[in-house]
PDB file of C-alpha atoms in Angstrom:
ATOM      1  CA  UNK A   4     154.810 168.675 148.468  1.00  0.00           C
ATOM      2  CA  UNK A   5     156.839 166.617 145.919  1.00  0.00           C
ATOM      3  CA  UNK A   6     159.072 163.491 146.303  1.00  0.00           C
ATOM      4  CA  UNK A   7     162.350 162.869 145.400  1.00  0.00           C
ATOM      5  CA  UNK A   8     163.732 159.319 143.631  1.00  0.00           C
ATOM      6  CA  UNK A   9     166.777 158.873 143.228  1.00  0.00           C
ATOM      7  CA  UNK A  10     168.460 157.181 140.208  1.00  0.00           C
ATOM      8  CA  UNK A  11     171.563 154.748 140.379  1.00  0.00           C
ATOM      9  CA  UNK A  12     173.226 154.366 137.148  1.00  0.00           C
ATOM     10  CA  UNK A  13     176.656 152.937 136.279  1.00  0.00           C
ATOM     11  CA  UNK A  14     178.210 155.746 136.206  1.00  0.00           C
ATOM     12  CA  UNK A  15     176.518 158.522 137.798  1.00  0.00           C
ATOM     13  CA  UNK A  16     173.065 159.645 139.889  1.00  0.00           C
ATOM     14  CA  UNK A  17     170.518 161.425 139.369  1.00  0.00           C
ATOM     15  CA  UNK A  18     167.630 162.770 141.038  1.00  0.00           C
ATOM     16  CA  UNK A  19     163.907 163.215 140.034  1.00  0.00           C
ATOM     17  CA  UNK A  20     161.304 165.268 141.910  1.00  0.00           C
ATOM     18  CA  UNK A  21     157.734 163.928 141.094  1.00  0.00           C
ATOM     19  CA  UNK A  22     154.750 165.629 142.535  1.00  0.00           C
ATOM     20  CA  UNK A  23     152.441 163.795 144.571  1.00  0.00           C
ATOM     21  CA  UNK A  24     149.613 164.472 142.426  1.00  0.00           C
ATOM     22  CA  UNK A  25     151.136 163.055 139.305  1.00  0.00           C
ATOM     23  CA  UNK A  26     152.448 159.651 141.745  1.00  0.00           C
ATOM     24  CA  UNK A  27     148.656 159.430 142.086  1.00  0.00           C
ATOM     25  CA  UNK A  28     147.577 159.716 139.221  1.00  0.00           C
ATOM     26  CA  UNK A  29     149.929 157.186 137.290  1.00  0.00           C
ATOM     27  CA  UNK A  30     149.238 154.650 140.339  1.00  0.00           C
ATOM     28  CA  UNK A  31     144.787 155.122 139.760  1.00  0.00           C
ATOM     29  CA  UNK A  32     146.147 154.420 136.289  1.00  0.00           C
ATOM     30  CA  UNK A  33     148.343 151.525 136.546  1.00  0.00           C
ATOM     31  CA  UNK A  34     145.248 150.227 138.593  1.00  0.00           C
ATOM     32  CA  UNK A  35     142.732 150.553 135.850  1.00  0.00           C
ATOM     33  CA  UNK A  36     144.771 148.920 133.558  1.00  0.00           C
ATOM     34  CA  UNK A  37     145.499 145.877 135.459  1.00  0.00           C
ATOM     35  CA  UNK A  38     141.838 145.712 136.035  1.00  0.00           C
ATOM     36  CA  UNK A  39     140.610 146.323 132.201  1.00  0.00           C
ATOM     37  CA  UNK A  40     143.105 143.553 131.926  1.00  0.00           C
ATOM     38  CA  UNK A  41     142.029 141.011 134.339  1.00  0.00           C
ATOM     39  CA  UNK A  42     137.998 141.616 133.186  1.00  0.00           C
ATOM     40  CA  UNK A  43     138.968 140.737 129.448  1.00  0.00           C
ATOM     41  CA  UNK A  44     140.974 137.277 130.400  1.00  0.00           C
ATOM     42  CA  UNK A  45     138.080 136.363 132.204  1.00  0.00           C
ATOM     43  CA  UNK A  46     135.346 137.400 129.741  1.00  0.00           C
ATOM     44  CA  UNK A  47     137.681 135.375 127.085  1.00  0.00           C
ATOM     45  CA  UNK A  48     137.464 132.336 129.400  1.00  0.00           C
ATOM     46  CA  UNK A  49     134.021 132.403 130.474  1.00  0.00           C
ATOM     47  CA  UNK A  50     133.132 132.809 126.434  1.00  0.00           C
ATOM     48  CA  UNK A  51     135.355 129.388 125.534  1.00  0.00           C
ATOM     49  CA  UNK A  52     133.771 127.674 128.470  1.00  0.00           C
ATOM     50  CA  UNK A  53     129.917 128.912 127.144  1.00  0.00           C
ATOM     51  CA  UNK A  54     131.107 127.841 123.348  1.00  0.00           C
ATOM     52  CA  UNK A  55     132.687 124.258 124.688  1.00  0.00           C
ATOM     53  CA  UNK A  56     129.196 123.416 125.855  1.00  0.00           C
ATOM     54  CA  UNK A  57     127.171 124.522 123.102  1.00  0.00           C
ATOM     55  CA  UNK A  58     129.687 122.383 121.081  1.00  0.00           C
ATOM     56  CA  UNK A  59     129.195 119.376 123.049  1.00  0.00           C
ATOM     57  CA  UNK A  60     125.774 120.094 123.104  1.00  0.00           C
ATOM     58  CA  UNK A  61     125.335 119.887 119.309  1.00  0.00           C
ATOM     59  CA  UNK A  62     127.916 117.024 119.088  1.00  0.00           C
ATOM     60  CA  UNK A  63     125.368 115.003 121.214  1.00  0.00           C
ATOM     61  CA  UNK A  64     121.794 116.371 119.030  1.00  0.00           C
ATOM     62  CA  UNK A  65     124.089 114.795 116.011  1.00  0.00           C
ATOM     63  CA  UNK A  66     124.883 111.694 117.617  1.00  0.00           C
ATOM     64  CA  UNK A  67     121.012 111.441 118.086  1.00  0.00           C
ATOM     65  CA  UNK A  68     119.848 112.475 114.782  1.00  0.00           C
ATOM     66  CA  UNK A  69     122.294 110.186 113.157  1.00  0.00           C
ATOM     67  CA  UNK A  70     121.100 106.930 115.358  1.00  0.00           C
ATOM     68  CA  UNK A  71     117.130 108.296 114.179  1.00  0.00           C
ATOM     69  CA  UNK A  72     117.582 108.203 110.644  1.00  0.00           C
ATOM     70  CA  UNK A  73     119.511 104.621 111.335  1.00  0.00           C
ATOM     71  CA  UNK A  74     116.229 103.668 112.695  1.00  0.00           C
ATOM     72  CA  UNK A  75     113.699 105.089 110.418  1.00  0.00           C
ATOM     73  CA  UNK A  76     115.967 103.973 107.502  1.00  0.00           C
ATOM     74  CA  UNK A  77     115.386 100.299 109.019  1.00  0.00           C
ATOM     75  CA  UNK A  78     112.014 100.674 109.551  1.00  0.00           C
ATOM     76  CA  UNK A  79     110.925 102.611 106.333  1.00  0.00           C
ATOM     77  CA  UNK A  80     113.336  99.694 104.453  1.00  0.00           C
ATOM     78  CA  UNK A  81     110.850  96.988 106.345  1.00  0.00           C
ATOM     79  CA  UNK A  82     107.686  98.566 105.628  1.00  0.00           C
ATOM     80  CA  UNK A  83     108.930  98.591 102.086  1.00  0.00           C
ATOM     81  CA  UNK A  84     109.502  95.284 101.869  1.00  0.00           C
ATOM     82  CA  UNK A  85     106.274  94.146 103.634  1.00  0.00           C
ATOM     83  CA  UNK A  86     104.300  96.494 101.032  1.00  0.00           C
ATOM     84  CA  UNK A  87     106.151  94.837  97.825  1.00  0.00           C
ATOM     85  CA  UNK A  88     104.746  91.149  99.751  1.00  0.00           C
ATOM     86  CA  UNK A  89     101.423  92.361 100.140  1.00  0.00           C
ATOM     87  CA  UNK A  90     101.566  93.260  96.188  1.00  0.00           C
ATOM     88  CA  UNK A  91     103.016  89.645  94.977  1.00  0.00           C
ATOM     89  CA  UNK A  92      99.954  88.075  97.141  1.00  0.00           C
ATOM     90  CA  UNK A  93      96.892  90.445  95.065  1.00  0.00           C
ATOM     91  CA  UNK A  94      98.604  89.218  91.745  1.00  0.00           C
ATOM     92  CA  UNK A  95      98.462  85.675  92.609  1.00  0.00           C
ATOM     93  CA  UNK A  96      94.509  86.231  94.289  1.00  0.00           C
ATOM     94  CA  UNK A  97      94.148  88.032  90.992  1.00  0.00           C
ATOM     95  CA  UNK A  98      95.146  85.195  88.964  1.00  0.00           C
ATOM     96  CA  UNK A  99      93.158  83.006  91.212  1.00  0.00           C
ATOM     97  CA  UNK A 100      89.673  85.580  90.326  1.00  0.00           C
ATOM     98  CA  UNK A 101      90.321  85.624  86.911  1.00  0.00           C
ATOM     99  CA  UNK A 102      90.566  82.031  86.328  1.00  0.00           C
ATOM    100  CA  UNK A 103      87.401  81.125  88.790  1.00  0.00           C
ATOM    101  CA  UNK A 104      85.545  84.010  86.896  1.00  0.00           C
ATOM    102  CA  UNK A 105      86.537  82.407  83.725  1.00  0.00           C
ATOM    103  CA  UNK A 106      85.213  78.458  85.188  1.00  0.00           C
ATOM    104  CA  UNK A 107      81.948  79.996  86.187  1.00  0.00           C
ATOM    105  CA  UNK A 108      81.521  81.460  82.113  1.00  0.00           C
ATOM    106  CA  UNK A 109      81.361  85.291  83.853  1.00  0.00           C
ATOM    107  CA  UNK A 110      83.308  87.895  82.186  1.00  0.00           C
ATOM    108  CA  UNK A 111      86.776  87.278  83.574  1.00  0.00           C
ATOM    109  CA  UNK A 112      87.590  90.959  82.812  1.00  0.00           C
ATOM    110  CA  UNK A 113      84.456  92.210  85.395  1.00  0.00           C
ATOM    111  CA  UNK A 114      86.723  90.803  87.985  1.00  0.00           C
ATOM    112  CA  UNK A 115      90.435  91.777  87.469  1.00  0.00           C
ATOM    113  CA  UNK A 116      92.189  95.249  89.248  1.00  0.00           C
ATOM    114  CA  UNK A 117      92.385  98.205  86.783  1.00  0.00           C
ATOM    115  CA  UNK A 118      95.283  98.452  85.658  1.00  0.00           C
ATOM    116  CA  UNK A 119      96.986 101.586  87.771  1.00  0.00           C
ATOM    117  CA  UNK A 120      96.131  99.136  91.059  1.00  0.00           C
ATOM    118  CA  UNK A 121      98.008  95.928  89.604  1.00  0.00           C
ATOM    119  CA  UNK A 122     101.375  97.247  90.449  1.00  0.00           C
ATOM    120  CA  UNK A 123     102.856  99.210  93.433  1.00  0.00           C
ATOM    121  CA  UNK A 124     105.778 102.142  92.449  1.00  0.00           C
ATOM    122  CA  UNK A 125     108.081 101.686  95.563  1.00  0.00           C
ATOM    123  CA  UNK A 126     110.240 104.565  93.867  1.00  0.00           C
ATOM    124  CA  UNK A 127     107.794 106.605  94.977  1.00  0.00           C
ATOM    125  CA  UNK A 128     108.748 109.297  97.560  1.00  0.00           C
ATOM    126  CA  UNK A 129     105.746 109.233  99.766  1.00  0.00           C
ATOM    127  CA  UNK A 130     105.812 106.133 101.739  1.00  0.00           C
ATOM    128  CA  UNK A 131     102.141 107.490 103.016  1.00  0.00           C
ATOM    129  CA  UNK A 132     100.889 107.764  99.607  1.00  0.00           C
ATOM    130  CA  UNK A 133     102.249 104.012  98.796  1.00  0.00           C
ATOM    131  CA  UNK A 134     100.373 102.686 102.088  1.00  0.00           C
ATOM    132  CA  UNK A 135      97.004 104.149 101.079  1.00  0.00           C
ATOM    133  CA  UNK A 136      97.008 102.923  97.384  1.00  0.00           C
ATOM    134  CA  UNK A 137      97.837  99.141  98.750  1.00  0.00           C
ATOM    135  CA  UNK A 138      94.546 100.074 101.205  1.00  0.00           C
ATOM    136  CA  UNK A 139      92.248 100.998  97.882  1.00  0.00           C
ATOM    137  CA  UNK A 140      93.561  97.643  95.963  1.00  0.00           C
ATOM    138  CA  UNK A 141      93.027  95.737  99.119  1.00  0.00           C
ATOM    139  CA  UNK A 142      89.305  97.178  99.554  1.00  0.00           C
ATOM    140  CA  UNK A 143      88.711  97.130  95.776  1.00  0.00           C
ATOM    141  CA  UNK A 144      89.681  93.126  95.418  1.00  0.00           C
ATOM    142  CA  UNK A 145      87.717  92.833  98.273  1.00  0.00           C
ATOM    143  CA  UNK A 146      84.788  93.981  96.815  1.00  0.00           C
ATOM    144  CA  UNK A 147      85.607  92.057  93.604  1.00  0.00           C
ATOM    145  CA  UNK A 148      85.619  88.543  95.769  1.00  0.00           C
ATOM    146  CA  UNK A 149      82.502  89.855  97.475  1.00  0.00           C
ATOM    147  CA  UNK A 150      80.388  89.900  94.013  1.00  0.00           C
ATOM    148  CA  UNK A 151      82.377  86.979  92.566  1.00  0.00           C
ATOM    149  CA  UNK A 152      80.929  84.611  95.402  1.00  0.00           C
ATOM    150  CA  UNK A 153      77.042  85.973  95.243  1.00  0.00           C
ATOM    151  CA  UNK A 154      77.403  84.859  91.671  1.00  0.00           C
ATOM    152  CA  UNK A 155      78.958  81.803  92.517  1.00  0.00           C
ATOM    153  CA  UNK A 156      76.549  80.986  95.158  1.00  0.00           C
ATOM    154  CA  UNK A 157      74.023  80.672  92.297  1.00  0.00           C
ATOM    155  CA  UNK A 158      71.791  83.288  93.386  1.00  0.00           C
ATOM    156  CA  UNK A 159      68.134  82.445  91.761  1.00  0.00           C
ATOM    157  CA  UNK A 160      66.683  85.640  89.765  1.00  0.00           C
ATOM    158  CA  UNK A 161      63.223  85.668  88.947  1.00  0.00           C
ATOM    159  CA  UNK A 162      62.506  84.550  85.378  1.00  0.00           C
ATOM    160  CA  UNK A 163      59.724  86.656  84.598  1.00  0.00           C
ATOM    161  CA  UNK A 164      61.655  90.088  85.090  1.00  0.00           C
ATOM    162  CA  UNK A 165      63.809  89.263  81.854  1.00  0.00           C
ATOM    163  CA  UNK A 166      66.287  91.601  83.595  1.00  0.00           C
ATOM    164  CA  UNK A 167      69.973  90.605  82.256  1.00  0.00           C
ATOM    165  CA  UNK A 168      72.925  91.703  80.653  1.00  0.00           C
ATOM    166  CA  UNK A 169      75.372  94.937  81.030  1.00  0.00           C
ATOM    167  CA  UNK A 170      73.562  98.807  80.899  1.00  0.00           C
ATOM    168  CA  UNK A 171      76.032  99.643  77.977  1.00  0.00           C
ATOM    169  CA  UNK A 172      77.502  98.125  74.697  1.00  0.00           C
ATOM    170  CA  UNK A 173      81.313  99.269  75.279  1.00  0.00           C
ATOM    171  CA  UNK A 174      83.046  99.611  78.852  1.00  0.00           C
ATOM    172  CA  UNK A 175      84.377  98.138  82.007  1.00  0.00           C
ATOM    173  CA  UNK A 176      82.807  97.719  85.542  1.00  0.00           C
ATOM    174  CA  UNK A 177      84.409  99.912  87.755  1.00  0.00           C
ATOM    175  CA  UNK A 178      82.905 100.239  91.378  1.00  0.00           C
ATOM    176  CA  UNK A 179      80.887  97.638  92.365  1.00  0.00           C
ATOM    177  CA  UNK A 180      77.553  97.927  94.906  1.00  0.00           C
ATOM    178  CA  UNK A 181      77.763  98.123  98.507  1.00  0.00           C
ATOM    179  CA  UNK A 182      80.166  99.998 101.098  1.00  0.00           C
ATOM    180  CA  UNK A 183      82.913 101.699  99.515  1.00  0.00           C
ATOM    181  CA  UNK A 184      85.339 105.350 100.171  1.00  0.00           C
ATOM    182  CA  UNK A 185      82.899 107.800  99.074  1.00  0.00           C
ATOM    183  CA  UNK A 186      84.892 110.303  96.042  1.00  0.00           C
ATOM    184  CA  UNK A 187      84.266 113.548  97.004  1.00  0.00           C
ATOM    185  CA  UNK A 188      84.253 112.716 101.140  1.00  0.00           C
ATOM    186  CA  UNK A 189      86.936 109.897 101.358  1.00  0.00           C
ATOM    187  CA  UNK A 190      84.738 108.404 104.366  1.00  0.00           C
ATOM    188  CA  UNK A 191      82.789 105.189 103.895  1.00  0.00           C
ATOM    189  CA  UNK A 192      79.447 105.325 102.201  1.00  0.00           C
ATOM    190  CA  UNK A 193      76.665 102.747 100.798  1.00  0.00           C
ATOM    191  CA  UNK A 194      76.870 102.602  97.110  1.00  0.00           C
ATOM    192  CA  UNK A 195      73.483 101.309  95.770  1.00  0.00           C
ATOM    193  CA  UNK A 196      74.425 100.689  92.462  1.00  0.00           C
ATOM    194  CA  UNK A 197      77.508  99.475  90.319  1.00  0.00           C
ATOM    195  CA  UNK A 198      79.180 101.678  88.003  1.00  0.00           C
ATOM    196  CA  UNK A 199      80.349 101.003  84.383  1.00  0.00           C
ATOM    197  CA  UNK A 200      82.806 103.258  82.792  1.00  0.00           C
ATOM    198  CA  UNK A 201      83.109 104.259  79.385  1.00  0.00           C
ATOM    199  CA  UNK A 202      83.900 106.560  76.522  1.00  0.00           C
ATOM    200  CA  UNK A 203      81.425 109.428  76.495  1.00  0.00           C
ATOM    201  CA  UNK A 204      78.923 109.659  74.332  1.00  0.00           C
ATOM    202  CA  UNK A 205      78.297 106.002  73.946  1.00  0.00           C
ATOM    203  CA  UNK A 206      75.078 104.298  73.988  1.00  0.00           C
ATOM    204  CA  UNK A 207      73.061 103.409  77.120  1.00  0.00           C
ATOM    205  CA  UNK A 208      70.469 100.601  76.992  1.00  0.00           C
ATOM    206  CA  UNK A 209      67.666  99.153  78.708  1.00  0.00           C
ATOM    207  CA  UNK A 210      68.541  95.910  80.147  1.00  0.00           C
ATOM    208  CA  UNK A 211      64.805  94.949  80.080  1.00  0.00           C
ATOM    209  CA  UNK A 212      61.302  95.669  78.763  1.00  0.00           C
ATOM    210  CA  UNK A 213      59.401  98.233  80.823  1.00  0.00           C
ATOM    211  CA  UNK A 214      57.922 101.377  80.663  1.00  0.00           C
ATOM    212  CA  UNK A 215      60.040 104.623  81.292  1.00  0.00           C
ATOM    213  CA  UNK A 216      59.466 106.244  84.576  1.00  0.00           C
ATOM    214  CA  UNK A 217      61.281 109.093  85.103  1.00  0.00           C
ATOM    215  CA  UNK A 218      63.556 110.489  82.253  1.00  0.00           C
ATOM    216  CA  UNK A 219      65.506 113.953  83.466  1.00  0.00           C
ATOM    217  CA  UNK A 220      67.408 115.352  86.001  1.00  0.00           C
ATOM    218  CA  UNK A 221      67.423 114.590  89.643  1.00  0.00           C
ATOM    219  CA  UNK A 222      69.978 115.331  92.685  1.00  0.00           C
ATOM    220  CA  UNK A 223      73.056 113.625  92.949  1.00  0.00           C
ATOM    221  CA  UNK A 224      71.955 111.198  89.066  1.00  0.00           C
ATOM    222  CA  UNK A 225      72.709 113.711  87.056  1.00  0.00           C
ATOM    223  CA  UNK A 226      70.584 112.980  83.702  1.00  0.00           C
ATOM    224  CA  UNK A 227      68.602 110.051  85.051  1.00  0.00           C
ATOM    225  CA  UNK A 228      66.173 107.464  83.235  1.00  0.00           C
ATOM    226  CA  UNK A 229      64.417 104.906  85.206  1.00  0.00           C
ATOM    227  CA  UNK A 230      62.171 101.978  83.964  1.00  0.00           C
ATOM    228  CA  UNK A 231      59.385 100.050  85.454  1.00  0.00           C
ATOM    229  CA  UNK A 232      59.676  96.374  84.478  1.00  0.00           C
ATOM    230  CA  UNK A 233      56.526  95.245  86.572  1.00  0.00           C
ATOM    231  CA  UNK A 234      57.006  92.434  89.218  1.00  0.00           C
ATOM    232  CA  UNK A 235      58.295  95.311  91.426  1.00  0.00           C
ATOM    233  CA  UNK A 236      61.438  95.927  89.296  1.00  0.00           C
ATOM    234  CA  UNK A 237      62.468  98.835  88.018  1.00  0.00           C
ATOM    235  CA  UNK A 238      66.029 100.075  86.565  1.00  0.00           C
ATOM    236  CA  UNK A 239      67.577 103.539  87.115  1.00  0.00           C
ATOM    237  CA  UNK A 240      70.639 104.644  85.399  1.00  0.00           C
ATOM    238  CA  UNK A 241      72.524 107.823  85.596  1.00  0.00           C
ATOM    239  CA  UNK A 242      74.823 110.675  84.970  1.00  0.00           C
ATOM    240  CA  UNK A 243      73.757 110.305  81.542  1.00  0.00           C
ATOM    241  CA  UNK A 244      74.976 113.364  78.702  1.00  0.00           C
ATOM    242  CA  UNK A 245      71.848 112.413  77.301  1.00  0.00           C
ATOM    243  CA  UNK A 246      68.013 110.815  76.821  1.00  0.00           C
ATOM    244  CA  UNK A 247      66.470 109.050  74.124  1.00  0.00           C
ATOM    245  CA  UNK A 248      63.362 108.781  75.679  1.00  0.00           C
ATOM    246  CA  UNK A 249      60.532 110.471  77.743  1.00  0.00           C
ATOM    247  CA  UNK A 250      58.187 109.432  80.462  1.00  0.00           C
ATOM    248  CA  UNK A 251      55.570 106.886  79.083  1.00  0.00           C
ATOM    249  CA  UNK A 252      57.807 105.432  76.422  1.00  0.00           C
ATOM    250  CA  UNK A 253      57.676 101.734  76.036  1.00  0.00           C
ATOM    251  CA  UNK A 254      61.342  99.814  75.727  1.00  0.00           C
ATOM    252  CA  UNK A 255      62.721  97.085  74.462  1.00  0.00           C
ATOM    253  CA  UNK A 256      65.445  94.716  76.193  1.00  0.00           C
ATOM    254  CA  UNK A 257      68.906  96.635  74.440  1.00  0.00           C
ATOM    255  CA  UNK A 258      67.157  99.749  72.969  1.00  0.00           C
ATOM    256  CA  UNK A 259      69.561 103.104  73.218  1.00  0.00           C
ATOM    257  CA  UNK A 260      68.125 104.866  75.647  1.00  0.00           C
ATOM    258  CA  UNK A 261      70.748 107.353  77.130  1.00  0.00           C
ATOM    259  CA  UNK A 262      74.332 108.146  76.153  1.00  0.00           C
ATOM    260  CA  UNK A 263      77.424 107.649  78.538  1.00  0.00           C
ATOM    261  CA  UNK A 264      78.335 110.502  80.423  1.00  0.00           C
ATOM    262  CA  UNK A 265      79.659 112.675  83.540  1.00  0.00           C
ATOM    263  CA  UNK A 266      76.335 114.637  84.848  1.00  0.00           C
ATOM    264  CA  UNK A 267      75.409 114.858  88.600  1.00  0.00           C
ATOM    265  CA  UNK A 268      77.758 113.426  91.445  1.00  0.00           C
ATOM    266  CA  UNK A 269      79.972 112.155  89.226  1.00  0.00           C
ATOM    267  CA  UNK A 270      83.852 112.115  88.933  1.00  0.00           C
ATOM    268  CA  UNK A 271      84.023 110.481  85.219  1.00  0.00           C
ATOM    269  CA  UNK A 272      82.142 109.017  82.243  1.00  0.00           C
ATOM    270  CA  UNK A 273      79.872 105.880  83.307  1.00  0.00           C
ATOM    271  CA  UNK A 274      76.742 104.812  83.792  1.00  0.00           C
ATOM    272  CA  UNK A 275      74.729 104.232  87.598  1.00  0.00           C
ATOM    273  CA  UNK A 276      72.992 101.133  87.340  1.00  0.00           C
ATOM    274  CA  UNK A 277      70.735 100.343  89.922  1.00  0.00           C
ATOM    275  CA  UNK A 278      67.517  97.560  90.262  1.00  0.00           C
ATOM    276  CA  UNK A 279      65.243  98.427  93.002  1.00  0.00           C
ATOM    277  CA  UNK A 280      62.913  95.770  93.997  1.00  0.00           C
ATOM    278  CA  UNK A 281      59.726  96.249  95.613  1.00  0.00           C
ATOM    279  CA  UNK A 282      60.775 100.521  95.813  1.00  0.00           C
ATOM    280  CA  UNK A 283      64.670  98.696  97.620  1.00  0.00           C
ATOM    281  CA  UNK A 284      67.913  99.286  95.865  1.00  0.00           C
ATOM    282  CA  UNK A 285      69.492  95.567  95.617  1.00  0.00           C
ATOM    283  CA  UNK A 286      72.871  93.982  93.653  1.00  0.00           C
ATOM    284  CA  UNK A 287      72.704  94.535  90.276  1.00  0.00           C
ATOM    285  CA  UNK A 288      75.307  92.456  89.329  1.00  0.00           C
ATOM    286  CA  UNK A 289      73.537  88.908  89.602  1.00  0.00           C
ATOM    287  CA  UNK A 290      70.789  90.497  87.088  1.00  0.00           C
ATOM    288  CA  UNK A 291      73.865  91.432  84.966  1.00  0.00           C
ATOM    289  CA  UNK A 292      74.798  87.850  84.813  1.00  0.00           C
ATOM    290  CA  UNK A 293      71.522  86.576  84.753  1.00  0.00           C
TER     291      UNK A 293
END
């Protein structure tokens, strides 16, 4: 079977015979085509419409973003500015300590922030770590006020333990007795002694007569010497480098008994001073300034 189409032209005619097979085969074609065609345009579309709304989308996260670091920038500024407040207040208290410390003939310098603690570095990048230094001068001053008023108060020492004056020749007290952040934990802890730093090596003395009671090592004092002044006192101090003396030895009020140093639970050179009385750990300080 084939089929015949004619042709008009200007000038002439012509005829064409096309089988049905090929006429089939051009229109299954033509067909295919038109659909290829139509499934691209609309994959095309349905793509732009998917990439419009991942666009908006993101254009929105941005928006918020932008409006959180508006925020935190406003509340990081005022945190700031509250921290540098807090800081001008401890240097006026400290002035304040100093000069009462000074009134009451105490060692003014007993009683003053060390010296990393007396100024707050804003430029630093950690806003956390700026926060918890401000909460260790804030505790430390506290503890400073603490001590300054039992002196103050005019605690009465007994006479006849002839307890007084600072464990060593050269240094500076640096962690005074009661609840403080433990070193090596970082939680609260009872610390039942004060602690003077200083260079190692230096001398340690006995801040009363007595007779020594223990002179070695035990857990936690490192090198340890402890004194029995009678009347229920006795004097411990430790983390020595060293020991003069032995058990039995009879001291004098400022004989070198020890030498400054870092043994035991220790984190740096000083000296653990403790007075028990009656076999209880009690202030040292107000026997220090007796």
């Amino acid at each position: 079977m084939s089929i015949t189409i004619m042709y008009k032209g200007r000038k002439r005619r012509f005829a064409k015979r096309i089988s049905a097979r090929k006429l089939l085969s051009l229109s299954v074609m033509a067909s295919l085509l038109f659909l290829i065609s139509s499934r691209s345009t609309e994959s095309v579309y349905e793509n732009h419409v998917r990439v419009n709304v991942v666009k908006t989308g993101l254009e929105e996260q941005a928006k918020l973003v932008e409006q959180l670091k508006t925020n935190t920038e406003q509340q990081v500024g005022g945190i700031a500015s509250q921290l540098a407040t807090l800081q001008t207040r401890i240097n006026q208290m400290e002035l304040l300590t100093a000069t009462m410390a000074e009134r009451a003939g105490l060692n003014s310098e007993d009683f003053v922030l060390k010296e990393e603690m007396k100024t707050l570095d804003l430029s630093e990048s950690s806003l956390s770590k700026q926060i918890e230094k401000m909460s260790d001068t804030l505790d430390f001053k506290i503890q400073q006020l603490t001590a300054l008023e039992s002196l103050m108060l005019g605690l009465n020492i007994e006479r006849e333990s002839e307890l007084g004056g600072r464990p060593v020749g050269k240094g500076w007290l640096s962690s005074y007795y009661g609840v403080r952040k433990d070193p090596f934990t970082g939680r609260p802890a009872m610390h039942k002694g004060i602690d003077f730093a200083g260079k190692e090596g230096d001398a340690v003395i006995a801040t009363g007569a007595g007779v020594v009671t223990w002179s070695g090592t035990r857990y936690g004092y490192g090198k340890l010497v402890e004194i029995d002044h009678g009347n229920g006192l006795r004097t411990r101090y430790g983390h020595n480098a060293g020991i003069n003396v032995q058990v039995g030895d009879v001291v004098t009020k400022g004989q070198a008994i020890a030498f400054v140093g870092n043994t035991g639970r220790s984190t740096g050179a000083h000296v653990h001073y403790e007075v028990l009385k009656n076999g209880q750990q009690v202030d040292p300080l107000p026997y220090v300034y007796q």
